[in-house]
Amino acid sequence: MTTADAPAEPPAGGPGATVHAPAPVEKPASTTDWREFTAVVLLAVTAIVTAWTGFQASKWGGAMSISFSQASTARIEAARLEAVANRKQSVQVSLFGQWLAAYQADDEVLADFLAARFPEPLATTFPVWLESKPLKNPDAPSTPFEMEEYAIPELADSAAADARADSKYAEALRNNQRGDNYTVLTVAFATILFFGAMSGRMRNPRAQWGFIIIGAIGFVICAGLLLFYPKLV
């Protein structure tokens, strides 16, 4: 009988012996679970904050548009009121010129007729101007229009509207800057998401922890900035 034809030897312990699988060897505690948990928490929290900063950027962009619109409306209102004031003043200057011509021509009837029909504020300022003796007093105002009593309401309203327009324009610029700040934060948080996601793609544990730590440091810095930024709800 050749060696190839020899029967195989039975396993140790006899023909009826049972073969037992080797007992599993307990592995030492690993940091893999903690690393994965930290990465998941970082990604989840950063995703929420990224959405929040994007929302704030959108809100401040809307506030900027509203402020610009209000500034434009106030500027148009100021121009309209100034036009009304200029028109009133032109009419009153014309009437005063006619009165002065009638006075110089000794036409008392026409002079009194015009003076009795002076519109405000010329009607109130004219008697005060006459009391200042403009023909005899060199310190008297040359015309009623140079006196403090002569004040057209629309002119003051126009100045107020113009100031309001300047204020709204400055507010719009501030809102624009705030929206830009939130946009930058959104990009920064998106970068943190990149680091968190890349940590799971690395095979080297040190590289994984390195990406997580960089992302966590960036998150703390960005979150600190977020706390001090004004917010709209």
PDB file of N, CA and C in Angstrom, residues 102-194:
ATOM      1  N   ALA A 102     -46.123 148.238  -4.581  1.00  0.00           N
ATOM      2  CA  ALA A 102     -47.277 149.093  -4.286  1.00  0.00           C
ATOM      3  C   ALA A 102     -46.943 150.097  -3.204  1.00  0.00           C
ATOM      4  N   TYR A 103     -46.152 149.688  -2.215  1.00  0.00           N
ATOM      5  CA  TYR A 103     -45.756 150.603  -1.127  1.00  0.00           C
ATOM      6  C   TYR A 103     -44.888 151.724  -1.671  1.00  0.00           C
ATOM      7  N   GLN A 104     -43.953 151.394  -2.544  1.00  0.00           N
ATOM      8  CA  GLN A 104     -43.088 152.407  -3.120  1.00  0.00           C
ATOM      9  C   GLN A 104     -43.866 153.346  -4.038  1.00  0.00           C
ATOM     10  N   ALA A 105     -44.940 152.830  -4.627  1.00  0.00           N
ATOM     11  CA  ALA A 105     -45.763 153.667  -5.507  1.00  0.00           C
ATOM     12  C   ALA A 105     -46.845 154.412  -4.734  1.00  0.00           C
ATOM     13  N   ASP A 106     -46.815 154.322  -3.396  1.00  0.00           N
ATOM     14  CA  ASP A 106     -47.812 154.970  -2.533  1.00  0.00           C
ATOM     15  C   ASP A 106     -49.231 154.514  -2.858  1.00  0.00           C
ATOM     16  N   ASP A 107     -49.375 153.315  -3.310  1.00  0.00           N
ATOM     17  CA  ASP A 107     -50.691 152.742  -3.579  1.00  0.00           C
ATOM     18  C   ASP A 107     -51.125 151.960  -2.344  1.00  0.00           C
ATOM     19  N   GLU A 108     -51.672 152.701  -1.363  1.00  0.00           N
ATOM     20  CA  GLU A 108     -52.019 152.079  -0.091  1.00  0.00           C
ATOM     21  C   GLU A 108     -53.137 151.054  -0.241  1.00  0.00           C
ATOM     22  N   VAL A 109     -54.059 151.299  -1.149  1.00  0.00           N
ATOM     23  CA  VAL A 109     -55.173 150.364  -1.339  1.00  0.00           C
ATOM     24  C   VAL A 109     -54.641 149.000  -1.782  1.00  0.00           C
ATOM     25  N   LEU A 110     -53.782 149.024  -2.787  1.00  0.00           N
ATOM     26  CA  LEU A 110     -53.226 147.758  -3.273  1.00  0.00           C
ATOM     27  C   LEU A 110     -52.305 147.121  -2.228  1.00  0.00           C
ATOM     28  N   ALA A 111     -51.525 147.977  -1.535  1.00  0.00           N
ATOM     29  CA  ALA A 111     -50.617 147.454  -0.511  1.00  0.00           C
ATOM     30  C   ALA A 111     -51.401 146.777   0.607  1.00  0.00           C
ATOM     31  N   ASP A 112     -52.457 147.423   1.076  1.00  0.00           N
ATOM     32  CA  ASP A 112     -53.276 146.825   2.134  1.00  0.00           C
ATOM     33  C   ASP A 112     -53.991 145.574   1.638  1.00  0.00           C
ATOM     34  N   PHE A 113     -54.417 145.633   0.403  1.00  0.00           N
ATOM     35  CA  PHE A 113     -55.096 144.459  -0.185  1.00  0.00           C
ATOM     36  C   PHE A 113     -54.161 143.244  -0.195  1.00  0.00           C
ATOM     37  N   LEU A 114     -52.929 143.471  -0.624  1.00  0.00           N
ATOM     38  CA  LEU A 114     -51.971 142.358  -0.663  1.00  0.00           C
ATOM     39  C   LEU A 114     -51.590 141.898   0.730  1.00  0.00           C
ATOM     40  N   ALA A 115     -51.349 142.832   1.642  1.00  0.00           N
ATOM     41  CA  ALA A 115     -50.939 142.477   3.008  1.00  0.00           C
ATOM     42  C   ALA A 115     -52.024 141.681   3.719  1.00  0.00           C
ATOM     43  N   ALA A 116     -53.281 142.002   3.445  1.00  0.00           N
ATOM     44  CA  ALA A 116     -54.378 141.285   4.111  1.00  0.00           C
ATOM     45  C   ALA A 116     -54.513 139.858   3.599  1.00  0.00           C
ATOM     46  N   ARG A 117     -53.908 139.561   2.468  1.00  0.00           N
ATOM     47  CA  ARG A 117     -54.043 138.231   1.867  1.00  0.00           C
ATOM     48  C   ARG A 117     -52.726 137.446   1.847  1.00  0.00           C
ATOM     49  N   PHE A 118     -51.766 137.903   2.641  1.00  0.00           N
ATOM     50  CA  PHE A 118     -50.532 137.134   2.752  1.00  0.00           C
ATOM     51  C   PHE A 118     -50.818 135.770   3.385  1.00  0.00           C
ATOM     52  N   PRO A 119     -50.315 134.690   2.792  1.00  0.00           N
ATOM     53  CA  PRO A 119     -50.504 133.371   3.413  1.00  0.00           C
ATOM     54  C   PRO A 119     -49.489 133.161   4.538  1.00  0.00           C
ATOM     55  N   GLU A 120     -49.746 132.153   5.366  1.00  0.00           N
ATOM     56  CA  GLU A 120     -48.799 131.801   6.431  1.00  0.00           C
ATOM     57  C   GLU A 120     -47.575 131.115   5.821  1.00  0.00           C
ATOM     58  N   PRO A 121     -46.421 131.344   6.401  1.00  0.00           N
ATOM     59  CA  PRO A 121     -46.150 132.099   7.632  1.00  0.00           C
ATOM     60  C   PRO A 121     -45.850 133.582   7.393  1.00  0.00           C
ATOM     61  N   LEU A 122     -45.984 134.041   6.135  1.00  0.00           N
ATOM     62  CA  LEU A 122     -45.713 135.444   5.861  1.00  0.00           C
ATOM     63  C   LEU A 122     -46.711 136.350   6.582  1.00  0.00           C
ATOM     64  N   ALA A 123     -47.962 135.916   6.718  1.00  0.00           N
ATOM     65  CA  ALA A 123     -48.980 136.745   7.376  1.00  0.00           C
ATOM     66  C   ALA A 123     -48.606 137.017   8.822  1.00  0.00           C
ATOM     67  N   THR A 124     -47.998 136.069   9.500  1.00  0.00           N
ATOM     68  CA  THR A 124     -47.608 136.255  10.900  1.00  0.00           C
ATOM     69  C   THR A 124     -46.291 137.018  11.008  1.00  0.00           C
ATOM     70  N   THR A 125     -45.383 136.784  10.090  1.00  0.00           N
ATOM     71  CA  THR A 125     -44.050 137.390  10.166  1.00  0.00           C
ATOM     72  C   THR A 125     -44.060 138.845   9.695  1.00  0.00           C
ATOM     73  N   PHE A 126     -44.942 139.180   8.763  1.00  0.00           N
ATOM     74  CA  PHE A 126     -44.945 140.525   8.175  1.00  0.00           C
ATOM     75  C   PHE A 126     -45.161 141.629   9.210  1.00  0.00           C
ATOM     76  N   PRO A 127     -46.160 141.542  10.125  1.00  0.00           N
ATOM     77  CA  PRO A 127     -46.324 142.607  11.131  1.00  0.00           C
ATOM     78  C   PRO A 127     -45.097 142.743  12.041  1.00  0.00           C
ATOM     79  N   VAL A 128     -44.480 141.622  12.389  1.00  0.00           N
ATOM     80  CA  VAL A 128     -43.276 141.672  13.232  1.00  0.00           C
ATOM     81  C   VAL A 128     -42.142 142.376  12.487  1.00  0.00           C
ATOM     82  N   TRP A 129     -42.055 142.097  11.197  1.00  0.00           N
ATOM     83  CA  TRP A 129     -41.020 142.752  10.380  1.00  0.00           C
ATOM     84  C   TRP A 129     -41.258 144.255  10.296  1.00  0.00           C
ATOM     85  N   LEU A 130     -42.533 144.691  10.167  1.00  0.00           N
ATOM     86  CA  LEU A 130     -42.843 146.112  10.117  1.00  0.00           C
ATOM     87  C   LEU A 130     -42.493 146.791  11.433  1.00  0.00           C
ATOM     88  N   GLU A 131     -42.702 146.100  12.539  1.00  0.00           N
ATOM     89  CA  GLU A 131     -42.388 146.677  13.842  1.00  0.00           C
ATOM     90  C   GLU A 131     -40.890 146.878  14.037  1.00  0.00           C
ATOM     91  N   SER A 132     -40.088 146.185  13.275  1.00  0.00           N
ATOM     92  CA  SER A 132     -38.632 146.343  13.402  1.00  0.00           C
ATOM     93  C   SER A 132     -38.118 147.590  12.679  1.00  0.00           C
ATOM     94  N   LYS A 133     -39.003 148.337  12.028  1.00  0.00           N
ATOM     95  CA  LYS A 133     -38.660 149.565  11.310  1.00  0.00           C
ATOM     96  C   LYS A 133     -37.535 149.327  10.292  1.00  0.00           C
ATOM     97  N   PRO A 134     -37.803 148.520   9.288  1.00  0.00           N
ATOM     98  CA  PRO A 134     -36.717 148.171   8.364  1.00  0.00           C
ATOM     99  C   PRO A 134     -36.191 149.365   7.573  1.00  0.00           C
ATOM    100  N   LEU A 135     -37.005 150.404   7.373  1.00  0.00           N
ATOM    101  CA  LEU A 135     -36.532 151.556   6.613  1.00  0.00           C
ATOM    102  C   LEU A 135     -35.662 152.488   7.440  1.00  0.00           C
ATOM    103  N   LYS A 136     -35.772 152.420   8.768  1.00  0.00           N
ATOM    104  CA  LYS A 136     -35.024 153.320   9.642  1.00  0.00           C
ATOM    105  C   LYS A 136     -33.964 152.586  10.460  1.00  0.00           C
ATOM    106  N   ASN A 137     -34.217 151.336  10.777  1.00  0.00           N
ATOM    107  CA  ASN A 137     -33.307 150.569  11.625  1.00  0.00           C
ATOM    108  C   ASN A 137     -32.346 149.760  10.743  1.00  0.00           C
ATOM    109  N   PRO A 138     -31.058 150.102  10.758  1.00  0.00           N
ATOM    110  CA  PRO A 138     -30.112 149.351   9.900  1.00  0.00           C
ATOM    111  C   PRO A 138     -29.911 147.905  10.346  1.00  0.00           C
ATOM    112  N   ASP A 139     -30.241 147.607  11.596  1.00  0.00           N
ATOM    113  CA  ASP A 139     -30.080 146.238  12.106  1.00  0.00           C
ATOM    114  C   ASP A 139     -31.289 145.361  11.831  1.00  0.00           C
ATOM    115  N   ALA A 140     -32.339 145.948  11.287  1.00  0.00           N
ATOM    116  CA  ALA A 140     -33.550 145.178  11.014  1.00  0.00           C
ATOM    117  C   ALA A 140     -33.329 144.267   9.808  1.00  0.00           C
ATOM    118  N   PRO A 141     -34.028 143.140   9.776  1.00  0.00           N
ATOM    119  CA  PRO A 141     -33.896 142.233   8.619  1.00  0.00           C
ATOM    120  C   PRO A 141     -34.359 142.925   7.338  1.00  0.00           C
ATOM    121  N   SER A 142     -33.706 142.593   6.239  1.00  0.00           N
ATOM    122  CA  SER A 142     -34.059 143.223   4.967  1.00  0.00           C
ATOM    123  C   SER A 142     -35.452 142.807   4.510  1.00  0.00           C
ATOM    124  N   THR A 143     -35.822 141.574   4.734  1.00  0.00           N
ATOM    125  CA  THR A 143     -37.125 141.046   4.333  1.00  0.00           C
ATOM    126  C   THR A 143     -37.674 140.167   5.464  1.00  0.00           C
ATOM    127  N   PRO A 144     -38.967 139.904   5.446  1.00  0.00           N
ATOM    128  CA  PRO A 144     -39.523 139.010   6.467  1.00  0.00           C
ATOM    129  C   PRO A 144     -38.973 137.582   6.369  1.00  0.00           C
ATOM    130  N   PHE A 145     -38.450 137.229   5.217  1.00  0.00           N
ATOM    131  CA  PHE A 145     -38.003 135.841   5.026  1.00  0.00           C
ATOM    132  C   PHE A 145     -36.710 135.521   5.763  1.00  0.00           C
ATOM    133  N   GLU A 146     -36.042 136.574   6.289  1.00  0.00           N
ATOM    134  CA  GLU A 146     -34.814 136.372   7.039  1.00  0.00           C
ATOM    135  C   GLU A 146     -35.060 136.238   8.536  1.00  0.00           C
ATOM    136  N   MET A 147     -36.277 136.349   8.957  1.00  0.00           N
ATOM    137  CA  MET A 147     -36.600 136.334  10.388  1.00  0.00           C
ATOM    138  C   MET A 147     -36.865 134.908  10.872  1.00  0.00           C
ATOM    139  N   GLU A 148     -36.616 134.705  12.167  1.00  0.00           N
ATOM    140  CA  GLU A 148     -36.856 133.393  12.752  1.00  0.00           C
ATOM    141  C   GLU A 148     -38.331 133.021  12.736  1.00  0.00           C
ATOM    142  N   GLU A 149     -39.190 134.038  12.804  1.00  0.00           N
ATOM    143  CA  GLU A 149     -40.622 133.764  12.809  1.00  0.00           C
ATOM    144  C   GLU A 149     -41.113 133.158  11.493  1.00  0.00           C
ATOM    145  N   TYR A 150     -40.347 133.400  10.428  1.00  0.00           N
ATOM    146  CA  TYR A 150     -40.758 132.867   9.136  1.00  0.00           C
ATOM    147  C   TYR A 150     -40.243 131.433   9.016  1.00  0.00           C
ATOM    148  N   ALA A 151     -41.149 130.506   9.158  1.00  0.00           N
ATOM    149  CA  ALA A 151     -40.780 129.082   9.098  1.00  0.00           C
ATOM    150  C   ALA A 151     -41.894 128.318   8.393  1.00  0.00           C
ATOM    151  N   ILE A 152     -41.586 127.760   7.255  1.00  0.00           N
ATOM    152  CA  ILE A 152     -42.548 126.954   6.510  1.00  0.00           C
ATOM    153  C   ILE A 152     -42.531 125.527   7.083  1.00  0.00           C
ATOM    154  N   PRO A 153     -43.680 125.024   7.544  1.00  0.00           N
ATOM    155  CA  PRO A 153     -43.696 123.691   8.180  1.00  0.00           C
ATOM    156  C   PRO A 153     -43.162 122.588   7.282  1.00  0.00           C
ATOM    157  N   GLU A 154     -43.493 122.664   5.994  1.00  0.00           N
ATOM    158  CA  GLU A 154     -43.041 121.610   5.082  1.00  0.00           C
ATOM    159  C   GLU A 154     -41.514 121.554   4.972  1.00  0.00           C
ATOM    160  N   LEU A 155     -40.858 122.711   5.167  1.00  0.00           N
ATOM    161  CA  LEU A 155     -39.406 122.719   5.094  1.00  0.00           C
ATOM    162  C   LEU A 155     -38.798 121.980   6.280  1.00  0.00           C
ATOM    163  N   ALA A 156     -39.387 122.175   7.460  1.00  0.00           N
ATOM    164  CA  ALA A 156     -38.921 121.445   8.646  1.00  0.00           C
ATOM    165  C   ALA A 156     -39.223 119.955   8.513  1.00  0.00           C
ATOM    166  N   ASP A 157     -40.411 119.644   7.977  1.00  0.00           N
ATOM    167  CA  ASP A 157     -40.753 118.231   7.774  1.00  0.00           C
ATOM    168  C   ASP A 157     -39.825 117.580   6.755  1.00  0.00           C
ATOM    169  N   SER A 158     -39.425 118.350   5.751  1.00  0.00           N
ATOM    170  CA  SER A 158     -38.508 117.817   4.754  1.00  0.00           C
ATOM    171  C   SER A 158     -37.152 117.506   5.376  1.00  0.00           C
ATOM    172  N   ALA A 159     -36.676 118.394   6.251  1.00  0.00           N
ATOM    173  CA  ALA A 159     -35.398 118.150   6.920  1.00  0.00           C
ATOM    174  C   ALA A 159     -35.477 116.918   7.817  1.00  0.00           C
ATOM    175  N   ALA A 160     -36.629 116.758   8.501  1.00  0.00           N
ATOM    176  CA  ALA A 160     -36.803 115.583   9.359  1.00  0.00           C
ATOM    177  C   ALA A 160     -36.837 114.297   8.537  1.00  0.00           C
ATOM    178  N   ALA A 161     -37.531 114.336   7.405  1.00  0.00           N
ATOM    179  CA  ALA A 161     -37.588 113.154   6.537  1.00  0.00           C
ATOM    180  C   ALA A 161     -36.216 112.836   5.959  1.00  0.00           C
ATOM    181  N   ASP A 162     -35.466 113.872   5.650  1.00  0.00           N
ATOM    182  CA  ASP A 162     -34.119 113.655   5.120  1.00  0.00           C
ATOM    183  C   ASP A 162     -33.217 113.021   6.175  1.00  0.00           C
ATOM    184  N   ALA A 163     -33.355 113.492   7.417  1.00  0.00           N
ATOM    185  CA  ALA A 163     -32.575 112.892   8.512  1.00  0.00           C
ATOM    186  C   ALA A 163     -32.992 111.447   8.748  1.00  0.00           C
ATOM    187  N   ARG A 164     -34.299 111.192   8.634  1.00  0.00           N
ATOM    188  CA  ARG A 164     -34.781 109.816   8.791  1.00  0.00           C
ATOM    189  C   ARG A 164     -34.242 108.915   7.682  1.00  0.00           C
ATOM    190  N   ALA A 165     -34.142 109.451   6.492  1.00  0.00           N
ATOM    191  CA  ALA A 165     -33.590 108.676   5.376  1.00  0.00           C
ATOM    192  C   ALA A 165     -32.121 108.342   5.627  1.00  0.00           C
ATOM    193  N   ASP A 166     -31.369 109.315   6.154  1.00  0.00           N
ATOM    194  CA  ASP A 166     -29.960 109.054   6.465  1.00  0.00           C
ATOM    195  C   ASP A 166     -29.832 107.969   7.527  1.00  0.00           C
ATOM    196  N   SER A 167     -30.720 108.039   8.531  1.00  0.00           N
ATOM    197  CA  SER A 167     -30.683 107.043   9.603  1.00  0.00           C
ATOM    198  C   SER A 167     -31.009 105.644   9.082  1.00  0.00           C
ATOM    199  N   LYS A 168     -32.028 105.548   8.228  1.00  0.00           N
ATOM    200  CA  LYS A 168     -32.400 104.245   7.672  1.00  0.00           C
ATOM    201  C   LYS A 168     -31.329 103.702   6.731  1.00  0.00           C
ATOM    202  N   TYR A 169     -30.671 104.600   6.020  1.00  0.00           N
ATOM    203  CA  TYR A 169     -29.603 104.151   5.124  1.00  0.00           C
ATOM    204  C   TYR A 169     -28.435 103.585   5.937  1.00  0.00           C
ATOM    205  N   ALA A 170     -28.092 104.278   7.027  1.00  0.00           N
ATOM    206  CA  ALA A 170     -27.025 103.765   7.894  1.00  0.00           C
ATOM    207  C   ALA A 170     -27.427 102.435   8.528  1.00  0.00           C
ATOM    208  N   GLU A 171     -28.700 102.321   8.900  1.00  0.00           N
ATOM    209  CA  GLU A 171     -29.198 101.061   9.467  1.00  0.00           C
ATOM    210  C   GLU A 171     -29.134  99.934   8.439  1.00  0.00           C
ATOM    211  N   ALA A 172     -29.443 100.256   7.194  1.00  0.00           N
ATOM    212  CA  ALA A 172     -29.366  99.241   6.140  1.00  0.00           C
ATOM    213  C   ALA A 172     -27.938  98.752   5.952  1.00  0.00           C
ATOM    214  N   LEU A 173     -26.964  99.662   6.037  1.00  0.00           N
ATOM    215  CA  LEU A 173     -25.570  99.260   5.914  1.00  0.00           C
ATOM    216  C   LEU A 173     -25.157  98.353   7.080  1.00  0.00           C
ATOM    217  N   ARG A 174     -25.645  98.680   8.278  1.00  0.00           N
ATOM    218  CA  ARG A 174     -25.340  97.820   9.435  1.00  0.00           C
ATOM    219  C   ARG A 174     -25.965  96.444   9.261  1.00  0.00           C
ATOM    220  N   ASN A 175     -27.206  96.405   8.796  1.00  0.00           N
ATOM    221  CA  ASN A 175     -27.861  95.117   8.581  1.00  0.00           C
ATOM    222  C   ASN A 175     -27.153  94.304   7.501  1.00  0.00           C
ATOM    223  N   ASN A 176     -26.653  94.996   6.490  1.00  0.00           N
ATOM    224  CA  ASN A 176     -25.911  94.298   5.443  1.00  0.00           C
ATOM    225  C   ASN A 176     -24.641  93.667   6.014  1.00  0.00           C
ATOM    226  N   GLN A 177     -23.946  94.416   6.871  1.00  0.00           N
ATOM    227  CA  GLN A 177     -22.728  93.872   7.478  1.00  0.00           C
ATOM    228  C   GLN A 177     -23.050  92.685   8.381  1.00  0.00           C
ATOM    229  N   ARG A 178     -24.158  92.770   9.116  1.00  0.00           N
ATOM    230  CA  ARG A 178     -24.542  91.650   9.972  1.00  0.00           C
ATOM    231  C   ARG A 178     -24.891  90.416   9.152  1.00  0.00           C
ATOM    232  N   GLY A 179     -25.577  90.631   8.040  1.00  0.00           N
ATOM    233  CA  GLY A 179     -25.874  89.502   7.168  1.00  0.00           C
ATOM    234  C   GLY A 179     -24.603  88.883   6.610  1.00  0.00           C
ATOM    235  N   ASP A 180     -23.623  89.734   6.260  1.00  0.00           N
ATOM    236  CA  ASP A 180     -22.344  89.212   5.764  1.00  0.00           C
ATOM    237  C   ASP A 180     -21.627  88.414   6.848  1.00  0.00           C
ATOM    238  N   ASN A 181     -21.697  88.907   8.092  1.00  0.00           N
ATOM    239  CA  ASN A 181     -21.056  88.184   9.190  1.00  0.00           C
ATOM    240  C   ASN A 181     -21.643  86.790   9.353  1.00  0.00           C
ATOM    241  N   TYR A 182     -22.968  86.701   9.277  1.00  0.00           N
ATOM    242  CA  TYR A 182     -23.609  85.389   9.405  1.00  0.00           C
ATOM    243  C   TYR A 182     -23.294  84.498   8.203  1.00  0.00           C
ATOM    244  N   THR A 183     -23.145  85.092   7.035  1.00  0.00           N
ATOM    245  CA  THR A 183     -22.775  84.298   5.868  1.00  0.00           C
ATOM    246  C   THR A 183     -21.377  83.696   6.045  1.00  0.00           C
ATOM    247  N   VAL A 184     -20.452  84.496   6.567  1.00  0.00           N
ATOM    248  CA  VAL A 184     -19.104  83.989   6.834  1.00  0.00           C
ATOM    249  C   VAL A 184     -19.145  82.869   7.868  1.00  0.00           C
ATOM    250  N   LEU A 185     -19.992  83.042   8.903  1.00  0.00           N
ATOM    251  CA  LEU A 185     -20.129  81.985   9.900  1.00  0.00           C
ATOM    252  C   LEU A 185     -20.702  80.711   9.289  1.00  0.00           C
ATOM    253  N   THR A 186     -21.637  80.866   8.375  1.00  0.00           N
ATOM    254  CA  THR A 186     -22.207  79.689   7.716  1.00  0.00           C
ATOM    255  C   THR A 186     -21.131  78.917   6.959  1.00  0.00           C
ATOM    256  N   VAL A 187     -20.282  79.656   6.260  1.00  0.00           N
ATOM    257  CA  VAL A 187     -19.180  79.010   5.548  1.00  0.00           C
ATOM    258  C   VAL A 187     -18.219  78.343   6.532  1.00  0.00           C
ATOM    259  N   ALA A 188     -17.951  79.022   7.652  1.00  0.00           N
ATOM    260  CA  ALA A 188     -17.033  78.452   8.645  1.00  0.00           C
ATOM    261  C   ALA A 188     -17.598  77.164   9.242  1.00  0.00           C
ATOM    262  N   PHE A 189     -18.887  77.161   9.573  1.00  0.00           N
ATOM    263  CA  PHE A 189     -19.495  75.943  10.122  1.00  0.00           C
ATOM    264  C   PHE A 189     -19.534  74.835   9.070  1.00  0.00           C
ATOM    265  N   ALA A 190     -19.729  75.197   7.814  1.00  0.00           N
ATOM    266  CA  ALA A 190     -19.688  74.188   6.750  1.00  0.00           C
ATOM    267  C   ALA A 190     -18.290  73.568   6.657  1.00  0.00           C
ATOM    268  N   THR A 191     -17.260  74.370   6.896  1.00  0.00           N
ATOM    269  CA  THR A 191     -15.894  73.838   6.910  1.00  0.00           C
ATOM    270  C   THR A 191     -15.697  72.869   8.065  1.00  0.00           C
ATOM    271  N   ILE A 192     -16.326  73.192   9.210  1.00  0.00           N
ATOM    272  CA  ILE A 192     -16.248  72.283  10.351  1.00  0.00           C
ATOM    273  C   ILE A 192     -16.939  70.958  10.029  1.00  0.00           C
ATOM    274  N   LEU A 193     -18.030  71.029   9.307  1.00  0.00           N
ATOM    275  CA  LEU A 193     -18.688  69.792   8.859  1.00  0.00           C
ATOM    276  C   LEU A 193     -17.743  68.965   7.982  1.00  0.00           C
ATOM    277  N   PHE A 194     -16.958  69.645   7.161  1.00  0.00           N
ATOM    278  CA  PHE A 194     -16.000  68.940   6.308  1.00  0.00           C
ATOM    279  C   PHE A 194     -14.976  68.185   7.153  1.00  0.00           C
TER     280      PHE A 194
END
